[in-house]
XYZ file of C-alpha atoms in Angstrom:
671
model
C 115.731 132.442 -46.747
C 112.432 130.579 -46.433
C 110.189 132.004 -43.722
C 112.108 135.262 -43.426
C 109.772 137.381 -45.551
C 107.445 139.736 -43.665
C 103.876 140.451 -44.704
C 103.305 144.064 -45.671
C 100.783 145.829 -43.426
C 100.177 149.368 -42.193
C 99.271 147.993 -38.759
C 102.103 145.508 -38.329
C 103.851 147.724 -35.759
C 100.766 148.786 -33.776
C 101.512 148.728 -30.060
C 99.409 149.207 -26.946
C 100.345 152.113 -24.709
C 99.265 152.081 -21.091
C 98.327 155.147 -19.079
C 99.782 156.534 -15.872
C 97.679 156.078 -12.771
C 97.088 159.843 -12.580
C 95.361 159.734 -15.991
C 93.122 156.782 -15.094
C 89.623 156.803 -13.591
C 90.192 155.963 -9.942
C 87.950 155.253 -6.986
C 85.572 153.101 -9.035
C 83.259 150.562 -7.420
C 82.542 148.008 -10.098
C 79.746 145.504 -9.716
C 80.716 142.135 -8.247
C 77.997 140.276 -10.078
C 79.221 137.136 -11.850
C 77.106 137.558 -14.976
C 79.180 137.281 -18.137
C 79.061 140.777 -19.570
C 81.656 143.414 -20.462
C 80.783 145.620 -17.441
C 81.816 148.729 -19.440
C 80.573 150.596 -22.509
C 82.071 153.730 -24.051
C 81.335 156.496 -26.558
C 83.392 159.608 -27.405
C 81.932 161.494 -24.425
C 80.977 159.058 -21.670
C 81.744 155.755 -19.987
C 79.010 153.604 -18.465
C 80.029 151.279 -15.622
C 77.982 148.626 -13.832
C 78.100 149.989 -10.294
C 78.228 148.103 -7.015
C 75.447 149.768 -5.086
C 72.955 148.897 -2.377
C 69.233 149.503 -2.378
C 68.666 148.356 -5.954
C 70.663 148.307 -9.137
C 72.505 151.301 -10.592
C 75.210 152.208 -13.040
C 77.488 155.196 -13.276
C 78.186 157.489 -16.211
C 81.676 159.009 -16.219
C 82.567 161.866 -18.568
C 85.621 160.942 -20.637
C 87.456 164.122 -19.717
C 87.071 163.762 -15.941
C 90.107 161.632 -15.197
C 91.775 161.064 -11.888
C 90.221 160.157 -8.576
C 86.446 160.321 -8.525
C 84.558 161.807 -5.559
C 83.260 159.458 -2.901
C 79.695 160.417 -3.726
C 78.655 160.752 -7.349
C 75.307 160.930 -9.110
C 74.188 157.473 -10.287
C 71.648 156.287 -12.782
C 69.167 154.545 -10.541
C 65.813 152.939 -11.293
C 66.311 149.204 -11.459
C 65.286 147.119 -8.495
C 68.081 144.615 -9.087
C 71.651 144.721 -10.159
C 72.419 146.133 -13.619
C 73.961 143.464 -15.875
C 74.661 145.330 -19.123
C 74.513 148.768 -20.731
C 74.847 150.127 -24.260
C 75.135 153.582 -25.864
C 73.077 154.654 -28.833
C 75.307 154.917 -31.942
C 73.473 158.047 -33.113
C 72.940 159.913 -29.838
C 75.861 160.119 -27.435
C 73.540 161.071 -24.557
C 71.200 158.079 -24.905
C 72.004 154.875 -23.030
C 70.111 151.632 -22.406
C 70.466 149.241 -19.484
C 69.356 145.696 -18.704
C 68.899 144.382 -15.202
C 68.349 141.270 -13.196
C 64.813 142.511 -12.593
C 63.867 141.578 -16.190
C 63.469 145.194 -17.364
C 65.306 147.386 -19.822
C 65.464 151.132 -19.237
C 66.353 154.012 -21.512
C 68.302 156.909 -20.007
C 69.296 160.336 -21.152
C 72.421 162.004 -19.789
C 71.667 165.532 -18.591
C 73.379 168.428 -20.288
C 76.670 169.552 -18.750
C 76.708 166.388 -16.687
C 79.610 166.176 -14.244
C 80.602 164.094 -11.258
C 82.239 166.908 -9.327
C 79.261 168.457 -7.557
C 78.552 169.374 -3.976
C 77.349 166.545 -1.748
C 74.119 168.430 -1.032
C 73.411 168.831 -4.754
C 73.877 165.193 -5.766
C 70.814 163.908 -7.571
C 70.428 160.543 -9.181
C 69.265 160.332 -12.782
C 65.932 158.656 -13.571
C 65.135 156.683 -16.748
C 63.159 158.275 -19.550
C 61.633 155.007 -20.788
C 60.969 151.532 -19.374
C 60.794 148.453 -21.561
C 59.018 145.534 -19.955
C 58.203 142.215 -21.546
C 60.828 139.663 -20.485
C 59.948 137.196 -17.771
C 63.489 136.737 -16.556
C 66.668 138.781 -16.206
C 67.996 140.741 -19.164
C 71.637 139.866 -19.708
C 72.464 141.877 -22.868
C 71.251 145.050 -24.520
C 72.432 146.187 -27.978
C 71.335 149.031 -30.274
C 70.882 148.521 -34.000
C 73.898 150.034 -35.862
C 71.900 151.248 -38.893
C 68.371 152.111 -37.747
C 67.534 154.677 -35.107
C 65.898 153.676 -31.805
C 65.982 149.920 -32.435
C 67.121 147.940 -29.403
C 67.722 144.198 -28.954
C 67.582 142.592 -25.509
C 68.403 139.004 -24.580
C 66.913 137.358 -21.529
C 67.124 134.284 -19.411
C 63.770 133.261 -20.854
C 65.745 132.142 -23.977
C 64.411 134.927 -26.162
C 65.678 138.065 -27.856
C 63.204 140.902 -28.228
C 63.536 143.701 -30.755
C 62.181 146.957 -29.328
C 60.907 150.121 -30.876
C 62.282 152.491 -28.291
C 60.028 155.368 -29.300
C 56.923 153.211 -28.958
C 58.240 151.375 -25.901
C 57.020 147.986 -27.089
C 58.653 144.833 -28.486
C 57.968 144.270 -32.151
C 59.904 141.043 -32.850
C 60.977 137.993 -30.842
C 63.777 135.568 -31.620
C 63.330 132.299 -29.739
C 66.214 130.066 -28.625
C 66.326 126.747 -26.894
C 68.864 127.915 -24.283
C 69.889 131.213 -22.730
C 71.775 133.505 -25.100
C 75.419 134.127 -24.289
C 76.182 136.826 -26.880
C 74.655 138.637 -29.852
C 75.879 140.966 -32.594
C 74.212 142.958 -35.402
C 75.349 143.075 -39.007
C 76.457 146.462 -40.373
C 73.120 147.119 -42.135
C 71.114 145.941 -39.124
C 69.139 143.284 -40.969
C 70.957 140.174 -39.683
C 72.108 139.020 -36.288
C 74.436 136.316 -34.988
C 73.950 134.698 -31.589
C 75.609 132.064 -29.431
C 73.813 130.171 -26.729
C 74.400 127.596 -24.081
C 73.393 124.793 -26.437
C 76.752 125.351 -28.287
C 74.960 126.442 -31.445
C 75.821 129.338 -33.696
C 72.733 130.964 -35.207
C 72.473 133.551 -37.953
C 69.115 135.304 -37.924
C 67.076 137.181 -40.474
C 65.712 139.386 -37.726
C 62.600 140.736 -39.421
C 61.609 137.212 -40.451
C 62.159 136.016 -36.859
C 63.746 132.876 -38.241
C 67.366 131.684 -38.227
C 68.862 131.240 -41.674
C 71.639 128.991 -40.359
C 72.032 126.924 -37.218
C 75.413 125.226 -36.994
C 77.526 123.707 -34.219
C 79.788 126.260 -32.601
C 82.686 125.810 -30.212
C 82.483 122.405 -28.525
C 83.593 123.555 -25.080
C 81.229 123.865 -22.127
C 82.207 127.445 -21.246
C 80.698 130.563 -22.702
C 81.394 131.577 -26.278
C 81.192 135.018 -27.899
C 80.420 136.183 -31.425
C 80.970 139.479 -33.262
C 79.860 140.469 -36.753
C 82.786 141.735 -38.803
C 81.232 145.029 -39.873
C 80.357 145.294 -43.558
C 81.924 141.912 -44.337
C 79.913 138.723 -44.674
C 82.032 137.108 -41.986
C 81.587 136.368 -38.301
C 84.306 135.905 -35.674
C 83.740 133.759 -32.602
C 85.706 132.888 -29.490
C 85.110 129.868 -27.317
C 86.653 126.733 -25.916
C 87.544 123.294 -27.116
C 86.632 120.100 -25.336
C 90.032 120.320 -23.617
C 89.173 123.860 -22.416
C 91.662 125.527 -24.778
C 90.620 128.951 -25.990
C 89.793 129.081 -29.694
C 89.174 131.624 -32.430
C 86.828 130.865 -35.314
C 86.096 132.588 -38.637
C 82.741 131.878 -40.275
C 81.352 132.565 -43.735
C 77.657 133.408 -43.293
C 76.883 132.021 -46.745
C 78.265 128.605 -45.849
C 78.710 128.391 -42.066
C 78.760 124.628 -41.735
C 82.255 124.814 -40.301
C 84.731 127.606 -39.586
C 86.982 128.785 -42.401
C 90.277 126.948 -41.969
C 89.108 125.339 -38.732
C 89.415 126.685 -35.214
C 92.582 128.555 -34.364
C 94.091 127.651 -30.993
C 94.916 130.635 -28.743
C 96.004 129.384 -25.324
C 94.819 127.344 -22.357
C 93.636 130.176 -20.089
C 90.202 129.620 -18.558
C 88.836 133.159 -18.929
C 86.339 134.068 -21.632
C 87.729 135.950 -24.637
C 85.840 139.154 -25.483
C 86.065 139.983 -29.232
C 85.956 143.554 -30.598
C 85.938 144.404 -34.302
C 87.276 147.595 -35.917
C 85.643 147.881 -39.312
C 87.838 150.710 -40.635
C 91.127 148.851 -40.149
C 89.812 145.259 -40.403
C 91.416 144.431 -37.087
C 90.074 142.097 -34.418
C 90.933 142.612 -30.734
C 90.650 139.815 -28.203
C 90.613 140.685 -24.497
C 90.565 137.836 -22.026
C 88.731 137.908 -18.730
C 90.998 137.181 -15.811
C 94.236 138.025 -17.671
C 95.794 141.333 -18.646
C 96.572 140.613 -22.292
C 94.894 142.010 -25.402
C 95.722 140.315 -28.685
C 94.996 141.913 -32.032
C 94.755 140.398 -35.481
C 94.356 141.762 -38.987
C 91.869 140.136 -41.320
C 93.400 139.553 -44.739
C 93.003 136.924 -47.432
C 90.171 135.215 -45.578
C 92.186 134.590 -42.438
C 93.372 136.334 -39.298
C 96.994 137.443 -39.288
C 98.403 137.906 -35.803
C 99.844 141.396 -35.312
C 100.943 141.668 -31.704
C 99.784 141.510 -28.107
C 99.459 144.052 -25.330
C 100.624 142.446 -22.112
C 99.938 143.601 -18.603
C 100.247 142.053 -15.184
C 96.940 143.625 -14.079
C 93.995 141.317 -14.823
C 90.768 142.687 -16.263
C 87.146 141.759 -15.791
C 85.576 144.206 -18.141
C 86.731 145.877 -21.359
C 85.176 148.458 -23.685
C 86.395 149.962 -26.959
C 85.827 153.517 -28.158
C 84.175 154.187 -31.544
C 86.614 155.281 -34.230
C 85.346 158.880 -34.282
C 86.527 159.326 -30.700
C 90.218 158.323 -31.028
C 93.078 160.805 -30.836
C 94.220 161.080 -34.442
C 96.920 163.629 -33.592
C 98.858 160.803 -31.916
C 98.084 158.217 -34.629
C 95.806 156.328 -32.252
C 93.687 153.845 -34.166
C 91.827 152.308 -31.198
C 91.381 152.963 -27.501
C 90.307 150.430 -24.926
C 89.166 150.855 -21.329
C 89.877 148.010 -18.926
C 88.914 147.501 -15.315
C 91.813 146.877 -12.936
C 91.193 145.202 -9.564
C 87.601 146.469 -9.705
C 88.903 149.792 -8.375
C 89.954 151.893 -11.388
C 89.656 152.016 -15.155
C 92.785 152.296 -17.304
C 92.747 153.574 -20.912
C 94.898 151.618 -23.378
C 95.845 153.372 -26.626
C 96.735 151.376 -29.708
C 99.070 153.530 -31.782
C 100.671 153.271 -35.199
C 104.252 154.498 -34.688
C 104.779 157.309 -37.172
C 106.750 160.548 -36.967
C 104.571 162.596 -39.258
C 102.500 165.349 -37.646
C 99.868 165.571 -40.382
C 96.689 163.602 -40.923
C 97.377 160.005 -41.889
C 94.666 159.241 -44.399
C 95.852 155.711 -45.128
C 95.174 154.517 -41.562
C 92.046 156.620 -41.044
C 89.488 155.740 -43.743
C 85.970 157.173 -43.396
C 84.128 155.867 -40.333
C 80.487 155.548 -39.326
C 79.056 158.849 -38.159
C 76.095 159.774 -35.975
C 73.434 159.909 -38.685
C 71.266 156.758 -39.018
C 70.499 155.158 -42.342
C 66.789 154.888 -41.574
C 64.184 155.400 -38.896
C 62.653 152.664 -36.793
C 59.462 152.561 -38.836
C 61.441 152.285 -42.072
C 63.495 149.464 -40.667
C 60.451 147.534 -39.543
C 59.036 148.165 -43.003
C 61.911 146.205 -44.559
C 64.324 148.935 -45.597
C 68.027 148.149 -45.597
C 71.081 150.347 -45.857
C 74.317 151.453 -44.312
C 74.547 154.683 -42.320
C 76.532 157.504 -43.944
C 80.140 157.900 -42.946
C 82.212 160.889 -41.952
C 85.586 162.000 -43.211
C 87.922 161.755 -40.249
C 90.187 164.455 -41.666
C 87.543 167.033 -40.780
C 87.448 165.650 -37.242
C 91.239 165.856 -37.134
C 91.095 169.535 -38.097
C 88.500 170.249 -35.373
C 85.786 171.130 -37.886
C 82.232 169.938 -38.230
C 82.306 166.293 -39.383
C 81.950 166.033 -43.155
C 79.560 163.322 -44.306
C 80.466 161.018 -47.168
C 78.386 158.236 -48.748
C 78.373 154.875 -47.018
C 80.064 153.237 -50.009
C 82.717 155.940 -50.291
C 86.250 154.710 -50.755
C 89.195 157.085 -50.373
C 91.040 157.599 -53.650
C 94.242 155.679 -53.898
C 97.186 157.279 -55.560
C 98.375 154.946 -58.254
C 101.304 155.479 -60.493
C 100.291 156.357 -64.077
C 100.838 153.539 -66.565
C 104.120 153.860 -68.367
C 103.669 155.452 -71.758
C 105.200 153.793 -74.761
C 107.960 155.958 -76.161
C 107.103 157.580 -79.468
C 109.054 156.136 -82.391
C 111.822 158.537 -83.278
C 114.384 158.230 -85.992
C 117.644 157.397 -84.427
C 120.476 159.361 -85.889
C 123.534 157.331 -86.771
C 126.328 157.902 -84.403
C 129.207 159.821 -85.844
C 132.397 157.869 -85.942
C 134.917 159.314 -83.608
C 138.254 160.065 -85.298
C 140.889 157.559 -84.368
C 143.766 159.335 -82.655
C 146.914 159.086 -84.740
C 150.087 157.963 -83.028
C 152.296 160.854 -82.062
C 155.618 160.849 -83.848
C 158.535 162.087 -81.826
C 159.999 165.156 -83.470
C 163.696 165.381 -84.034
C 165.842 168.440 -84.042
C 167.132 169.998 -87.255
C 170.035 168.190 -88.958
C 173.490 169.459 -87.986
C 175.394 171.847 -90.229
C 178.805 171.205 -91.740
C 180.455 173.508 -89.231
C 178.955 171.586 -86.332
C 180.099 168.308 -87.862
C 183.653 169.688 -87.970
C 183.397 170.861 -84.368
C 182.079 167.478 -83.270
C 184.982 165.554 -84.818
C 187.468 168.048 -83.381
C 186.005 167.657 -79.932
C 186.065 163.887 -80.311
C 189.769 163.973 -81.214
C 190.549 166.338 -78.346
C 189.357 163.811 -75.822
C 192.528 161.777 -76.328
C 194.947 164.721 -76.604
C 197.175 165.857 -73.762
C 195.671 168.686 -71.785
C 197.617 171.644 -70.453
C 195.308 171.923 -67.470
C 191.784 171.450 -66.238
C 190.677 174.891 -67.425
C 189.341 173.661 -70.775
C 187.228 171.007 -69.125
C 185.775 173.471 -66.664
C 184.989 175.932 -69.439
C 183.219 173.274 -71.433
C 181.259 172.196 -68.372
C 180.115 175.720 -67.641
C 178.989 176.342 -71.225
C 176.791 173.254 -71.507
C 173.254 173.970 -72.749
C 172.001 170.352 -72.616
C 170.151 168.539 -69.892
C 171.585 165.501 -68.228
C 170.927 162.286 -70.137
C 169.875 159.334 -68.004
C 171.622 156.656 -70.078
C 174.007 158.010 -72.728
C 174.914 155.923 -75.733
C 178.433 155.118 -76.850
C 180.542 158.091 -77.932
C 181.374 156.670 -81.325
C 177.725 156.005 -82.149
C 176.595 159.456 -80.988
C 179.376 161.197 -82.995
C 178.340 159.328 -86.136
C 174.696 160.225 -85.541
C 175.527 163.892 -85.114
C 177.444 163.862 -88.410
C 174.393 162.624 -90.322
C 172.231 165.714 -89.757
C 172.418 169.299 -90.869
C 170.948 171.546 -88.080
C 169.497 174.968 -88.671
C 171.365 176.399 -85.672
C 174.855 175.762 -84.346
C 175.048 173.772 -81.129
C 178.259 172.878 -79.393
C 178.848 169.118 -79.427
C 181.651 169.559 -76.914
C 179.159 171.073 -74.490
C 176.942 167.997 -74.990
C 179.676 165.553 -73.961
C 180.894 167.659 -71.044
C 177.373 167.943 -69.651
C 177.355 164.166 -69.068
C 179.680 164.547 -66.126
C 177.374 166.967 -64.317
C 174.265 165.876 -62.508
C 172.761 169.358 -62.347
C 173.369 172.861 -63.652
C 171.719 175.717 -65.516
C 171.712 175.576 -69.342
C 174.262 177.818 -71.064
C 173.306 180.894 -73.006
C 173.567 181.032 -76.839
C 176.710 183.225 -76.677
C 178.456 180.762 -74.380
C 177.546 177.869 -76.675
C 179.055 179.620 -79.714
C 182.252 180.507 -77.819
C 182.664 176.949 -76.581
C 182.317 175.550 -80.116
C 184.882 178.031 -81.507
C 187.345 177.230 -78.720
C 187.060 173.475 -79.361
C 187.701 174.017 -83.087
C 190.792 176.133 -82.403
C 192.228 173.488 -80.087
C 191.763 170.846 -82.756
C 193.570 172.956 -85.379
C 196.547 173.548 -83.045
C 197.271 169.823 -82.643
C 200.287 168.459 -84.512
C 199.662 167.256 -88.032
C 201.015 163.855 -87.099
C 198.029 163.263 -84.834
C 195.500 164.000 -87.585
C 194.649 161.601 -90.355
C 194.503 162.793 -94.006
C 190.771 162.103 -94.262
C 190.098 164.016 -91.087
C 192.168 166.962 -92.355
C 190.224 167.067 -95.624
C 186.996 166.992 -93.630
C 188.073 169.908 -91.487
C 189.231 171.950 -94.485
C 186.006 171.420 -96.425
C 183.855 172.203 -93.405
C 185.886 175.312 -92.540
C 185.674 176.672 -96.077
C 181.931 176.066 -96.459
C 180.758 177.062 -92.977
C 179.808 180.634 -92.202
C 179.714 182.056 -88.656
C 176.139 182.245 -87.313
C 174.615 182.981 -84.001
C 173.007 179.992 -82.324
C 169.644 180.213 -80.561
C 168.368 178.023 -77.737
C 166.697 174.972 -79.173
C 165.169 171.806 -77.827
C 167.846 169.252 -76.804
C 168.327 166.415 -79.236
C 167.083 163.041 -78.087
C 169.818 160.394 -78.128
C 169.572 157.916 -80.979
C 169.714 154.206 -80.069
C 172.814 152.341 -81.215
C 170.792 149.913 -83.379
C 169.091 152.760 -85.199
C 172.430 154.507 -85.650
C 174.080 151.435 -87.170
C 171.164 150.990 -89.521
C 171.346 154.591 -90.632
C 175.121 154.316 -91.246
C 174.820 151.136 -93.323
C 171.851 152.479 -95.316
C 172.529 156.098 -96.210
C 169.540 156.113 -98.580
C 167.144 156.090 -95.563
C 168.467 159.330 -94.138
C 165.989 162.199 -93.768
C 165.918 164.787 -96.496
C 168.292 167.733 -95.824
C 167.086 171.295 -95.649
C 166.123 173.084 -98.828
C 169.278 175.268 -98.775
C 171.709 172.364 -98.624
C 169.911 169.745 -100.716
C 171.570 170.501 -104.025
C 175.035 171.260 -102.613
C 175.685 168.621 -99.930
C 173.968 165.501 -101.294
C 176.925 164.281 -103.429
C 179.808 164.731 -100.937
C 177.671 163.230 -98.108
C 178.459 159.647 -99.145
C 182.184 160.402 -99.170
C 181.918 161.927 -95.726
C 180.200 158.832 -94.442
C 182.995 156.565 -95.696
C 185.680 158.730 -94.137
C 183.784 158.963 -90.815
C 183.453 155.192 -90.691
C 187.188 154.734 -91.260
C 187.926 157.356 -88.606
C 185.704 155.596 -86.118
C 187.474 152.281 -86.706
C 190.888 153.893 -86.192
C 189.765 155.617 -82.989
C 188.343 152.376 -81.671
C 191.702 150.638 -82.174
C 193.487 153.536 -80.473
C 191.167 153.348 -77.473
C 191.723 149.615 -77.156
C 195.507 150.076 -77.235
C 195.366 152.838 -74.637
C 193.152 150.704 -72.407
C 195.692 147.871 -72.547
C 198.494 150.286 -71.729
C 196.562 151.684 -68.761
C 196.000 148.171 -67.470
C 199.715 147.342 -67.710
C 200.737 150.536 -65.918
C 198.145 149.913 -63.193
C 199.517 146.415 -62.607
C 203.099 147.723 -62.418
C 202.081 150.398 -59.907
C 200.341 147.813 -57.747
C 203.450 145.587 -57.826
C 205.740 148.417 -56.787
C 203.369 149.389 -53.985
C 203.474 145.841 -52.722
C 207.263 145.874 -52.687
C 207.272 149.166 -50.815
C 204.833 147.723 -48.308
C 207.276 144.912 -47.519
C 210.020 147.464 -46.670
C 212.073 147.517 -49.957
C 211.585 151.198 -50.711
C 214.070 153.925 -51.733
C 215.356 153.330 -55.274
C 211.897 152.706 -56.809
C 209.912 155.584 -55.273
C 210.821 157.934 -58.097
C 209.721 155.347 -60.670
C 206.353 154.918 -58.941
C 205.651 158.625 -58.980
C 206.495 158.823 -62.673
C 204.161 155.955 -63.451
C 201.364 157.521 -61.426
C 201.712 160.816 -63.282
C 201.674 159.024 -66.599
C 198.646 157.004 -65.576
C 196.811 160.126 -64.442
C 197.527 161.818 -67.727
C 196.172 158.890 -69.711
C 192.993 158.773 -67.624
C 192.315 162.402 -68.387
């Protein structure tokens, strides 16, 4: 994942937005002079443009709001006898502008009130200068107002000097001498220092009021022009120039130790046009606009280096570029900077640099306080040695359309920081209460069977092997069943023994239990039907011949009949079948049987062991009988199959009667 992390920045997604031709300033005649200047300057109300005019030099002032196609004839600012090379707006008076010309003079102009370009042709009047500054012997290539002191102007000339003017007095007060013509100059934020580049490829940092350079170091080694811009309130300077191989470079300089650029020169590209640097002090962003190409790169200064953000690309080349002061941007659209570029020397296109955000409220994090229109000092105070930064304005008041609110120059917007986590107060932790362990649920059994039910169970068991007069008894037993179907019934002998071990509180028909095995569904029988079914099964057992009943079984029936009393049974929960292993264990160990009910404990405990012995003997006898009957059924089945085979081969007649008899006998045994 190396190299995939992105640096956090509020301006990382800033993009340049072009403007439709209808919203541009069209029908512009820009000067064709080849002097290396920006050609344009802007403030929140006006644009100044070096104009291509005859009969002397002139420049035009275009109100910001008057977009579209300009009239063919407009009022110009005339007064120079040669072409105008540079202009600059006063930072504290939006109607005051200075100009420098090829005639070696600098003029001060004041824009008339309610100035407009859309006037009648008969009423067009050119604007005259209000002050003329003379003192240079050669052309004035650059003019620049002091950003902290009022009415302080710097002018650079072909005579290799920079003069510092007191505009009110109209006279130069200071002179900064160079060995070669100056190519660019820039004030520090407090107006006490200045950085310049010249044709001798030197970078100079001046203490202006001492008229001496504090540092003179080699700059960009290329032969073409280089530019320098002071990075606002920082003690850093940014420069653009060329290498010996004519590659465009960007340099960052520490004014305290400017022997070489911080981190060396940064290579940009190999385009031949001069790069014009522009610094935004509120966002710490640097914009580079190249002459002859349509691209504008922008960087963010962080951690003592320039971090590339993005690039505005256009196919329309530019010769001149100007940037608007921060107090003039459209904050309702999250615009952080606005540039004006010349296109084909015929129209001026605004370029908005926008932070893409959806919010429709003031974005305080991208709009810190900016420099206002109130100077930090007067001209006389500045010449007297005073230093200071001009007060700033809160841009939120500008956003709301109110009068700009001034804040101190060192004001920093409060940052919302999360409160430090508080240590939790020591509290006595209560011991957790032990949760009660759930006890295993013991399956409840039904009440133990009574003596009468034991008698009925044995009678029903014996009736299974007795001859039946018809299917009516089976049907009756099936209809009277009050038990649900058992998924996997246990052996009959085991279940009968288990039923004999218990003494129930209510009477339940055991015959109904065994008959319900043959049905897969059916409604449970009522209590009356259960009692009737049990009585019927007992009567059938008593009517059997004495020869078919063993002596022990007869004694069991007699004792149960004499001790049992007729009761009415109630619907109870069906008894769960007992596993065969548990049944055998309970038979072999009578001592582990559950305790009988309180009514029968004293009476039935002694004869219970005798009953168990007799029941065990009865079960053994019935098992032998069932085995014998099974063998007999198998023999009869084989004989029937043999006779059927003989009949199938055609030898029928004499044995048909015998086959029918055997089939009837076999059917009777199966029942």
